[in-house]
PDB file of C-alpha atoms in Angstrom:
ATOM      1  CA  UNK L  29    -133.558  56.068  -9.528  1.00 52.00           C
ATOM      2  CA  UNK L  30    -132.115  60.045 -10.222  1.00 73.00           C
ATOM      3  CA  UNK L  31    -128.971  59.671 -12.137  1.00 81.00           C
ATOM      4  CA  UNK L  32    -127.847  60.166 -15.497  1.00 79.00           C
ATOM      5  CA  UNK L  33    -126.206  58.412 -17.923  1.00 75.00           C
ATOM      6  CA  UNK L  34    -122.398  58.920 -16.094  1.00 80.00           C
ATOM      7  CA  UNK L  35    -123.813  58.554 -12.855  1.00 81.00           C
ATOM      8  CA  UNK L  36    -123.976  62.435 -12.012  1.00 91.00           C
ATOM      9  CA  UNK L  37    -127.283  63.213  -9.994  1.00 95.00           C
ATOM     10  CA  UNK L  38    -130.402  64.494 -10.801  1.00 94.00           C
ATOM     11  CA  UNK L  39    -133.056  66.409  -9.044  1.00 95.00           C
ATOM     12  CA  UNK L  40    -135.878  63.573  -7.277  1.00 95.00           C
ATOM     13  CA  UNK L  41    -138.530  63.449  -5.585  1.00 96.00           C
ATOM     14  CA  UNK L  42    -138.745  65.713  -2.394  1.00 97.00           C
ATOM     15  CA  UNK L  43    -141.118  64.454  -0.528  1.00 97.00           C
ATOM     16  CA  UNK L  44    -144.226  66.666   2.271  1.00 97.00           C
ATOM     17  CA  UNK L  45    -142.907  68.570   4.701  1.00 96.00           C
ATOM     18  CA  UNK L  46    -142.039  66.334   7.700  1.00 98.00           C
ATOM     19  CA  UNK L  47    -144.154  68.165  10.685  1.00 98.00           C
ATOM     20  CA  UNK L  48    -142.879  69.128  14.161  1.00 98.00           C
ATOM     21  CA  UNK L  49    -144.473  69.021  17.387  1.00 97.00           C
ATOM     22  CA  UNK L  50    -146.183  72.355  18.099  1.00 97.00           C
ATOM     23  CA  UNK L  51    -144.993  72.380  22.037  1.00 97.00           C
ATOM     24  CA  UNK L  52    -141.420  72.614  20.233  1.00 98.00           C
ATOM     25  CA  UNK L  53    -140.248  76.689  19.891  1.00 98.00           C
ATOM     26  CA  UNK L  54    -139.281  77.397  16.316  1.00 98.00           C
ATOM     27  CA  UNK L  55    -136.537  79.472  15.204  1.00 98.00           C
ATOM     28  CA  UNK L  56    -137.688  83.584  14.128  1.00 98.00           C
ATOM     29  CA  UNK L  57    -137.294  82.589  10.593  1.00 98.00           C
ATOM     30  CA  UNK L  58    -139.771  79.822  10.116  1.00 97.00           C
ATOM     31  CA  UNK L  59    -142.580  80.894   8.126  1.00 95.00           C
ATOM     32  CA  UNK L  60    -140.737  84.245   6.924  1.00 97.00           C
ATOM     33  CA  UNK L  61    -138.837  84.966   3.865  1.00 96.00           C
ATOM     34  CA  UNK L  62    -135.512  84.400   5.722  1.00 96.00           C
ATOM     35  CA  UNK L  63    -134.335  85.459   9.350  1.00 97.00           C
ATOM     36  CA  UNK L  64    -134.428  89.107  11.080  1.00 96.00           C
ATOM     37  CA  UNK L  65    -130.847  90.532  10.728  1.00 96.00           C
ATOM     38  CA  UNK L  66    -128.809  90.132  13.449  1.00 96.00           C
ATOM     39  CA  UNK L  67    -126.773  92.300  15.414  1.00 94.00           C
ATOM     40  CA  UNK L  68    -125.644  90.830  18.914  1.00 95.00           C
ATOM     41  CA  UNK L  69    -122.035  89.397  18.162  1.00 95.00           C
ATOM     42  CA  UNK L  70    -120.900  86.330  18.688  1.00 98.00           C
ATOM     43  CA  UNK L  71    -118.686  85.699  22.225  1.00 98.00           C
ATOM     44  CA  UNK L  72    -121.232  84.632  24.491  1.00 98.00           C
ATOM     45  CA  UNK L  73    -121.379  83.890  28.484  1.00 98.00           C
ATOM     46  CA  UNK L  74    -121.211  80.777  30.342  1.00 98.00           C
ATOM     47  CA  UNK L  75    -124.862  79.888  30.466  1.00 98.00           C
ATOM     48  CA  UNK L  76    -125.300  80.603  26.461  1.00 98.00           C
ATOM     49  CA  UNK L  77    -122.501  78.302  25.942  1.00 98.00           C
ATOM     50  CA  UNK L  78    -123.598  75.704  27.533  1.00 98.00           C
ATOM     51  CA  UNK L  79    -126.665  75.791  25.960  1.00 98.00           C
ATOM     52  CA  UNK L  80    -125.384  75.655  22.400  1.00 98.00           C
ATOM     53  CA  UNK L  81    -123.611  73.032  24.056  1.00 98.00           C
ATOM     54  CA  UNK L  82    -126.771  71.643  24.172  1.00 98.00           C
ATOM     55  CA  UNK L  83    -128.068  71.757  20.969  1.00 98.00           C
ATOM     56  CA  UNK L  84    -124.841  71.113  19.223  1.00 98.00           C
ATOM     57  CA  UNK L  85    -125.794  67.576  20.809  1.00 98.00           C
ATOM     58  CA  UNK L  86    -128.449  66.730  19.617  1.00 98.00           C
ATOM     59  CA  UNK L  87    -127.058  68.084  16.619  1.00 98.00           C
ATOM     60  CA  UNK L  88    -124.225  65.628  16.559  1.00 98.00           C
ATOM     61  CA  UNK L  89    -126.306  62.727  17.725  1.00 98.00           C
ATOM     62  CA  UNK L  90    -128.004  63.020  15.322  1.00 98.00           C
ATOM     63  CA  UNK L  91    -125.656  62.555  12.498  1.00 98.00           C
ATOM     64  CA  UNK L  92    -124.538  59.361  14.604  1.00 98.00           C
ATOM     65  CA  UNK L  93    -128.329  57.614  14.468  1.00 98.00           C
ATOM     66  CA  UNK L  94    -128.042  58.989  10.564  1.00 98.00           C
ATOM     67  CA  UNK L  95    -124.731  57.315  10.311  1.00 98.00           C
ATOM     68  CA  UNK L  96    -125.520  54.128  11.497  1.00 98.00           C
ATOM     69  CA  UNK L  97    -128.708  53.650   8.611  1.00 98.00           C
ATOM     70  CA  UNK L  98    -126.379  54.599   5.834  1.00 98.00           C
ATOM     71  CA  UNK L  99    -126.146  51.497   3.894  1.00 98.00           C
ATOM     72  CA  UNK L 100    -126.143  51.087  -0.138  1.00 98.00           C
ATOM     73  CA  UNK L 101    -129.967  50.768  -0.788  1.00 97.00           C
ATOM     74  CA  UNK L 102    -131.439  53.556   1.431  1.00 98.00           C
ATOM     75  CA  UNK L 103    -132.666  56.696   0.548  1.00 98.00           C
ATOM     76  CA  UNK L 104    -131.504  60.510   1.401  1.00 98.00           C
ATOM     77  CA  UNK L 105    -135.437  61.196   1.768  1.00 98.00           C
ATOM     78  CA  UNK L 106    -135.141  57.975   4.838  1.00 98.00           C
ATOM     79  CA  UNK L 107    -132.395  59.266   5.917  1.00 98.00           C
ATOM     80  CA  UNK L 108    -133.775  62.617   6.467  1.00 98.00           C
ATOM     81  CA  UNK L 109    -136.356  61.291   8.230  1.00 98.00           C
ATOM     82  CA  UNK L 110    -133.719  59.402  10.542  1.00 98.00           C
ATOM     83  CA  UNK L 111    -132.166  63.134  11.468  1.00 98.00           C
ATOM     84  CA  UNK L 112    -135.880  64.672  11.638  1.00 98.00           C
ATOM     85  CA  UNK L 113    -137.371  61.937  14.040  1.00 98.00           C
ATOM     86  CA  UNK L 114    -133.997  62.418  16.332  1.00 98.00           C
ATOM     87  CA  UNK L 115    -133.491  65.800  16.693  1.00 98.00           C
ATOM     88  CA  UNK L 116    -137.596  66.613  17.858  1.00 98.00           C
ATOM     89  CA  UNK L 117    -137.546  63.660  19.794  1.00 98.00           C
ATOM     90  CA  UNK L 118    -135.772  64.994  22.241  1.00 98.00           C
ATOM     91  CA  UNK L 119    -137.039  68.219  21.580  1.00 98.00           C
ATOM     92  CA  UNK L 120    -135.404  70.779  19.298  1.00 98.00           C
ATOM     93  CA  UNK L 121    -136.358  71.778  15.926  1.00 98.00           C
ATOM     94  CA  UNK L 122    -133.871  70.916  12.887  1.00 98.00           C
ATOM     95  CA  UNK L 123    -132.765  74.122  12.100  1.00 98.00           C
ATOM     96  CA  UNK L 124    -132.364  73.532   8.505  1.00 98.00           C
ATOM     97  CA  UNK L 125    -136.767  73.018   7.722  1.00 98.00           C
ATOM     98  CA  UNK L 126    -138.601  76.400   6.738  1.00 98.00           C
ATOM     99  CA  UNK L 127    -134.675  77.903   6.263  1.00 98.00           C
ATOM    100  CA  UNK L 128    -135.393  80.275   3.726  1.00 97.00           C
ATOM    101  CA  UNK L 129    -137.831  77.664   1.902  1.00 97.00           C
ATOM    102  CA  UNK L 130    -135.645  74.173   2.428  1.00 98.00           C
ATOM    103  CA  UNK L 131    -137.738  71.493   2.112  1.00 98.00           C
ATOM    104  CA  UNK L 132    -135.572  69.675   4.604  1.00 98.00           C
ATOM    105  CA  UNK L 133    -134.062  68.558   8.015  1.00 98.00           C
ATOM    106  CA  UNK L 134    -131.011  67.493   7.077  1.00 98.00           C
ATOM    107  CA  UNK L 135    -128.602  68.370   3.924  1.00 98.00           C
ATOM    108  CA  UNK L 136    -127.638  65.649   2.076  1.00 98.00           C
ATOM    109  CA  UNK L 137    -124.773  66.042  -0.206  1.00 98.00           C
ATOM    110  CA  UNK L 138    -124.037  63.058  -2.188  1.00 98.00           C
ATOM    111  CA  UNK L 139    -120.848  62.574  -4.352  1.00 98.00           C
ATOM    112  CA  UNK L 140    -120.322  66.188  -6.506  1.00 98.00           C
ATOM    113  CA  UNK L 141    -122.686  67.544  -4.065  1.00 98.00           C
ATOM    114  CA  UNK L 142    -120.409  70.810  -2.540  1.00 98.00           C
ATOM    115  CA  UNK L 143    -123.060  71.374   0.055  1.00 98.00           C
ATOM    116  CA  UNK L 144    -127.229  72.231   0.814  1.00 98.00           C
ATOM    117  CA  UNK L 145    -128.476  68.736  -1.057  1.00 98.00           C
ATOM    118  CA  UNK L 146    -132.042  68.401  -0.516  1.00 98.00           C
ATOM    119  CA  UNK L 147    -133.179  64.503   0.608  1.00 98.00           C
ATOM    120  CA  UNK L 148    -135.158  63.457  -1.810  1.00 97.00           C
ATOM    121  CA  UNK L 149    -135.974  59.769  -3.650  1.00 97.00           C
ATOM    122  CA  UNK L 150    -132.014  59.128  -4.774  1.00 97.00           C
ATOM    123  CA  UNK L 151    -130.922  55.956  -3.547  1.00 97.00           C
ATOM    124  CA  UNK L 152    -127.472  54.862  -1.819  1.00 97.00           C
ATOM    125  CA  UNK L 153    -125.021  53.412  -3.873  1.00 97.00           C
ATOM    126  CA  UNK L 154    -122.203  51.115  -3.060  1.00 97.00           C
ATOM    127  CA  UNK L 155    -119.118  53.427  -3.095  1.00 97.00           C
ATOM    128  CA  UNK L 156    -120.638  56.951  -2.439  1.00 98.00           C
ATOM    129  CA  UNK L 157    -119.758  59.451  -0.227  1.00 98.00           C
ATOM    130  CA  UNK L 158    -122.595  61.089   1.705  1.00 98.00           C
ATOM    131  CA  UNK L 159    -122.455  64.443   4.137  1.00 98.00           C
ATOM    132  CA  UNK L 160    -124.512  64.991   6.606  1.00 98.00           C
ATOM    133  CA  UNK L 161    -125.130  68.421   7.382  1.00 98.00           C
ATOM    134  CA  UNK L 162    -127.619  68.943  11.196  1.00 98.00           C
ATOM    135  CA  UNK L 163    -128.619  71.836  12.798  1.00 98.00           C
ATOM    136  CA  UNK L 164    -130.372  71.774  15.979  1.00 98.00           C
ATOM    137  CA  UNK L 165    -132.112  74.379  17.405  1.00 98.00           C
ATOM    138  CA  UNK L 166    -133.271  74.738  21.315  1.00 98.00           C
ATOM    139  CA  UNK L 167    -133.287  76.916  24.063  1.00 98.00           C
ATOM    140  CA  UNK L 168    -133.370  79.580  21.753  1.00 98.00           C
ATOM    141  CA  UNK L 169    -129.556  78.689  20.167  1.00 98.00           C
ATOM    142  CA  UNK L 170    -128.715  76.622  17.412  1.00 98.00           C
ATOM    143  CA  UNK L 171    -125.614  74.491  17.021  1.00 98.00           C
ATOM    144  CA  UNK L 172    -124.336  73.101  13.425  1.00 98.00           C
ATOM    145  CA  UNK L 173    -122.353  70.250  12.547  1.00 98.00           C
ATOM    146  CA  UNK L 174    -122.041  67.540   9.481  1.00 98.00           C
ATOM    147  CA  UNK L 175    -119.596  64.513   8.674  1.00 98.00           C
ATOM    148  CA  UNK L 176    -118.951  62.866   5.745  1.00 98.00           C
ATOM    149  CA  UNK L 177    -119.297  58.913   5.626  1.00 98.00           C
ATOM    150  CA  UNK L 178    -118.181  56.319   2.640  1.00 98.00           C
ATOM    151  CA  UNK L 179    -121.440  54.014   1.829  1.00 98.00           C
ATOM    152  CA  UNK L 180    -120.014  50.889   2.010  1.00 97.00           C
ATOM    153  CA  UNK L 181    -116.436  50.464   0.050  1.00 96.00           C
ATOM    154  CA  UNK L 182    -115.150  53.175  -1.612  1.00 95.00           C
ATOM    155  CA  UNK L 183    -112.256  54.076  -3.810  1.00 97.00           C
ATOM    156  CA  UNK L 184    -108.878  54.735  -2.251  1.00 98.00           C
ATOM    157  CA  UNK L 185    -109.473  58.241  -3.699  1.00 98.00           C
ATOM    158  CA  UNK L 186    -113.032  58.838  -2.301  1.00 98.00           C
ATOM    159  CA  UNK L 187    -111.710  57.497   1.052  1.00 98.00           C
ATOM    160  CA  UNK L 188    -108.577  59.756   1.534  1.00 98.00           C
ATOM    161  CA  UNK L 189    -110.635  62.760   0.454  1.00 98.00           C
ATOM    162  CA  UNK L 190    -113.169  61.832   3.033  1.00 98.00           C
ATOM    163  CA  UNK L 191    -110.795  61.137   6.345  1.00 98.00           C
ATOM    164  CA  UNK L 192    -108.316  63.888   4.985  1.00 98.00           C
ATOM    165  CA  UNK L 193    -111.126  66.564   4.838  1.00 98.00           C
ATOM    166  CA  UNK L 194    -111.992  65.681   8.844  1.00 98.00           C
ATOM    167  CA  UNK L 195    -107.952  66.074   9.333  1.00 98.00           C
ATOM    168  CA  UNK L 196    -108.212  69.260   7.460  1.00 98.00           C
ATOM    169  CA  UNK L 197    -110.966  70.634   9.860  1.00 98.00           C
ATOM    170  CA  UNK L 198    -108.954  69.581  12.903  1.00 98.00           C
ATOM    171  CA  UNK L 199    -105.885  71.629  11.037  1.00 98.00           C
ATOM    172  CA  UNK L 200    -108.036  74.846  11.111  1.00 98.00           C
ATOM    173  CA  UNK L 201    -109.576  73.835  15.054  1.00 98.00           C
ATOM    174  CA  UNK L 202    -105.829  73.382  15.926  1.00 98.00           C
ATOM    175  CA  UNK L 203    -105.510  77.230  14.296  1.00 98.00           C
ATOM    176  CA  UNK L 204    -107.309  78.806  17.221  1.00 98.00           C
ATOM    177  CA  UNK L 205    -106.764  80.969  19.999  1.00 98.00           C
ATOM    178  CA  UNK L 206    -107.521  84.218  21.077  1.00 98.00           C
ATOM    179  CA  UNK L 207    -105.796  87.637  19.873  1.00 98.00           C
ATOM    180  CA  UNK L 208    -105.289  86.061  16.248  1.00 98.00           C
ATOM    181  CA  UNK L 209    -107.762  86.578  13.127  1.00 98.00           C
ATOM    182  CA  UNK L 210    -109.746  84.333  11.723  1.00 98.00           C
ATOM    183  CA  UNK L 211    -107.271  83.938   8.326  1.00 98.00           C
ATOM    184  CA  UNK L 212    -105.699  81.333  10.275  1.00 98.00           C
ATOM    185  CA  UNK L 213    -108.060  79.372  10.301  1.00 98.00           C
ATOM    186  CA  UNK L 214    -108.047  79.018   6.311  1.00 98.00           C
ATOM    187  CA  UNK L 215    -104.630  78.973   5.955  1.00 98.00           C
ATOM    188  CA  UNK L 216    -103.922  75.756   7.930  1.00 98.00           C
ATOM    189  CA  UNK L 217    -106.566  74.649   6.272  1.00 98.00           C
ATOM    190  CA  UNK L 218    -105.389  75.391   2.676  1.00 98.00           C
ATOM    191  CA  UNK L 219    -101.887  74.316   3.946  1.00 98.00           C
ATOM    192  CA  UNK L 220    -102.949  71.018   4.529  1.00 98.00           C
ATOM    193  CA  UNK L 221    -105.088  70.444   1.893  1.00 98.00           C
ATOM    194  CA  UNK L 222    -102.787  71.597  -1.021  1.00 97.00           C
ATOM    195  CA  UNK L 223     -99.841  69.161   0.311  1.00 98.00           C
ATOM    196  CA  UNK L 224    -102.779  66.001  -2.194  1.00 98.00           C
ATOM    197  CA  UNK L 225    -103.281  68.536  -4.812  1.00 97.00           C
ATOM    198  CA  UNK L 226    -107.121  68.998  -3.141  1.00 98.00           C
ATOM    199  CA  UNK L 227    -108.978  72.098  -4.187  1.00 98.00           C
ATOM    200  CA  UNK L 228    -110.206  74.497  -1.398  1.00 98.00           C
ATOM    201  CA  UNK L 229    -114.097  75.714  -2.252  1.00 98.00           C
ATOM    202  CA  UNK L 230    -113.687  79.167  -1.716  1.00 97.00           C
ATOM    203  CA  UNK L 231    -117.261  80.356  -2.328  1.00 96.00           C
ATOM    204  CA  UNK L 232    -118.795  79.255   1.313  1.00 97.00           C
ATOM    205  CA  UNK L 233    -117.366  79.510   4.827  1.00 98.00           C
ATOM    206  CA  UNK L 234    -117.867  78.617   8.580  1.00 98.00           C
ATOM    207  CA  UNK L 235    -119.728  81.325   9.815  1.00 98.00           C
ATOM    208  CA  UNK L 236    -120.584  82.333  13.176  1.00 98.00           C
ATOM    209  CA  UNK L 237    -123.945  80.313  15.546  1.00 98.00           C
ATOM    210  CA  UNK L 238    -126.093  80.706  18.636  1.00 98.00           C
ATOM    211  CA  UNK L 239    -128.955  82.929  18.543  1.00 98.00           C
ATOM    212  CA  UNK L 240    -128.981  83.280  14.787  1.00 98.00           C
ATOM    213  CA  UNK L 241    -128.210  80.432  12.405  1.00 98.00           C
ATOM    214  CA  UNK L 242    -125.463  82.604  10.871  1.00 98.00           C
ATOM    215  CA  UNK L 243    -124.462  85.726  12.413  1.00 97.00           C
ATOM    216  CA  UNK L 244    -122.393  87.316   9.412  1.00 95.00           C
ATOM    217  CA  UNK L 245    -118.934  86.590  10.857  1.00 98.00           C
ATOM    218  CA  UNK L 246    -117.093  84.319   8.292  1.00 98.00           C
ATOM    219  CA  UNK L 247    -114.593  81.795   9.359  1.00 98.00           C
ATOM    220  CA  UNK L 248    -112.815  81.117   5.756  1.00 98.00           C
ATOM    221  CA  UNK L 249    -111.236  77.952   4.972  1.00 98.00           C
ATOM    222  CA  UNK L 250    -108.536  79.667   2.864  1.00 98.00           C
ATOM    223  CA  UNK L 251    -106.252  82.251   3.045  1.00 97.00           C
ATOM    224  CA  UNK L 252    -107.466  85.507   3.310  1.00 97.00           C
ATOM    225  CA  UNK L 253    -106.525  87.924   4.614  1.00 97.00           C
ATOM    226  CA  UNK L 254    -109.485  90.312   4.149  1.00 97.00           C
ATOM    227  CA  UNK L 255    -111.382  88.861   6.605  1.00 97.00           C
ATOM    228  CA  UNK L 256    -109.956  90.183   9.951  1.00 97.00           C
ATOM    229  CA  UNK L 257    -111.475  89.118  12.527  1.00 98.00           C
ATOM    230  CA  UNK L 258    -110.167  88.853  16.016  1.00 98.00           C
ATOM    231  CA  UNK L 259    -111.298  85.622  18.121  1.00 98.00           C
ATOM    232  CA  UNK L 260    -112.384  86.397  21.614  1.00 98.00           C
ATOM    233  CA  UNK L 261    -112.678  84.125  24.143  1.00 98.00           C
ATOM    234  CA  UNK L 262    -116.611  83.199  24.379  1.00 98.00           C
ATOM    235  CA  UNK L 263    -116.468  83.467  20.293  1.00 98.00           C
ATOM    236  CA  UNK L 264    -118.716  81.248  18.704  1.00 98.00           C
ATOM    237  CA  UNK L 265    -118.549  79.946  14.809  1.00 98.00           C
ATOM    238  CA  UNK L 266    -118.286  77.070  13.197  1.00 98.00           C
ATOM    239  CA  UNK L 267    -115.309  75.947  10.709  1.00 98.00           C
ATOM    240  CA  UNK L 268    -116.654  73.190   8.288  1.00 98.00           C
ATOM    241  CA  UNK L 269    -114.110  72.820   5.010  1.00 98.00           C
ATOM    242  CA  UNK L 270    -114.609  71.577   1.901  1.00 98.00           C
ATOM    243  CA  UNK L 271    -112.181  69.378  -0.446  1.00 98.00           C
ATOM    244  CA  UNK L 272    -112.426  68.329  -3.986  1.00 98.00           C
ATOM    245  CA  UNK L 273    -110.753  66.276  -5.694  1.00 97.00           C
ATOM    246  CA  UNK L 274    -110.551  68.508  -8.732  1.00 96.00           C
ATOM    247  CA  UNK L 275    -111.977  71.954  -9.455  1.00 93.00           C
ATOM    248  CA  UNK L 276    -113.921  74.149  -6.967  1.00 95.00           C
ATOM    249  CA  UNK L 277    -115.961  76.002  -9.357  1.00 95.00           C
ATOM    250  CA  UNK L 278    -119.782  75.143  -8.509  1.00 96.00           C
ATOM    251  CA  UNK L 279    -123.134  75.016 -10.382  1.00 96.00           C
ATOM    252  CA  UNK L 280    -126.246  75.403  -8.263  1.00 97.00           C
ATOM    253  CA  UNK L 281    -129.435  73.206  -9.292  1.00 97.00           C
ATOM    254  CA  UNK L 282    -132.541  75.470 -10.255  1.00 96.00           C
ATOM    255  CA  UNK L 283    -133.831  74.176  -6.488  1.00 96.00           C
ATOM    256  CA  UNK L 284    -131.854  76.996  -5.410  1.00 97.00           C
ATOM    257  CA  UNK L 285    -129.563  75.066  -2.932  1.00 98.00           C
ATOM    258  CA  UNK L 286    -127.988  71.178  -4.493  1.00 98.00           C
ATOM    259  CA  UNK L 287    -124.530  73.205  -5.434  1.00 98.00           C
ATOM    260  CA  UNK L 288    -122.155  70.823  -7.774  1.00 98.00           C
ATOM    261  CA  UNK L 289    -118.175  70.751  -8.768  1.00 98.00           C
ATOM    262  CA  UNK L 290    -118.729  72.168 -12.009  1.00 97.00           C
ATOM    263  CA  UNK L 291    -116.144  69.017 -13.108  1.00 96.00           C
ATOM    264  CA  UNK L 292    -118.318  66.454 -10.983  1.00 97.00           C
ATOM    265  CA  UNK L 293    -115.422  65.431  -9.173  1.00 97.00           C
ATOM    266  CA  UNK L 294    -115.983  64.321  -5.582  1.00 98.00           C
ATOM    267  CA  UNK L 295    -115.876  66.547  -2.988  1.00 98.00           C
ATOM    268  CA  UNK L 296    -115.896  65.657   1.526  1.00 98.00           C
ATOM    269  CA  UNK L 297    -116.965  68.003   4.096  1.00 98.00           C
ATOM    270  CA  UNK L 298    -116.705  67.681   7.877  1.00 98.00           C
ATOM    271  CA  UNK L 299    -117.755  70.810  10.203  1.00 98.00           C
ATOM    272  CA  UNK L 300    -118.188  71.233  13.988  1.00 98.00           C
ATOM    273  CA  UNK L 301    -119.239  74.390  15.553  1.00 98.00           C
ATOM    274  CA  UNK L 302    -116.857  74.992  18.849  1.00 98.00           C
ATOM    275  CA  UNK L 303    -115.766  78.682  21.392  1.00 98.00           C
ATOM    276  CA  UNK L 304    -112.786  80.048  21.527  1.00 98.00           C
ATOM    277  CA  UNK L 305    -110.775  79.210  24.989  1.00 98.00           C
ATOM    278  CA  UNK L 306    -108.135  80.174  26.655  1.00 97.00           C
ATOM    279  CA  UNK L 307    -106.322  78.071  25.536  1.00 95.00           C
ATOM    280  CA  UNK L 308    -108.013  77.119  22.222  1.00 97.00           C
ATOM    281  CA  UNK L 309    -110.935  75.540  21.289  1.00 98.00           C
ATOM    282  CA  UNK L 310    -113.748  73.599  22.877  1.00 98.00           C
ATOM    283  CA  UNK L 311    -115.711  71.568  20.303  1.00 98.00           C
ATOM    284  CA  UNK L 312    -119.320  71.682  20.747  1.00 98.00           C
ATOM    285  CA  UNK L 313    -120.367  69.339  18.635  1.00 97.00           C
ATOM    286  CA  UNK L 314    -117.625  66.720  19.703  1.00 88.00           C
ATOM    287  CA  UNK L 315    -118.389  63.345  18.864  1.00 78.00           C
TER     288      UNK L 315
END
């Protein structure tokens, strides 16, 4: 089991790429070093928003399927198989598969892993927390979401962190309104997290999503006045706060993907894709 003598995670064995039926459309970046530059903007018409909602529902339902499989003794590679099979069986492409070389259909981030954990032969044990991040691509658009689960019976600190991170996402969503700058979202999240002494990760943010996996629009999870894009009706983006029990400084593994807290403290994350409406926000990845 890939953990060191202190119980901290170490890289495991990654299984071969899972196949996707040739009848399923691929995002343009598959087979390339990276995605093409995106210049189309983040505001969409109603028809496109409904397509993004369809991709978002597939991603959300795939996480529900993975959540039902989570238990002590299962590997993250097996969770990847559950997610992969669900997404492709619904006619969609798992957006992370082949994105900038990422080798799997889901990100599985355990305990001290902030984000972008690669599924491998790591075995989940009782008390772990694991974030499942899935994006689905169909009809030319992406829908992106993640949730953190407690494996078996977690410590009170772990359970509280997971629940409060979910509530921090809710606070961010409630701050969404046309005419406001996106930095109000981060301010609401950080104010809530500070009530409990949690760290708020700043190096990874929410983003515009739709025709592009990541459009270039940045949605901060902390008070960041420099991000002053104004929300508009029809604008689509993710909010995905990452909170820690300790420091927010991070290390990146040699795989160039897996990001961990430097002090190995627990970290949790939740994410929704949403669209700005005249009255606030419509969550497209609701569950």
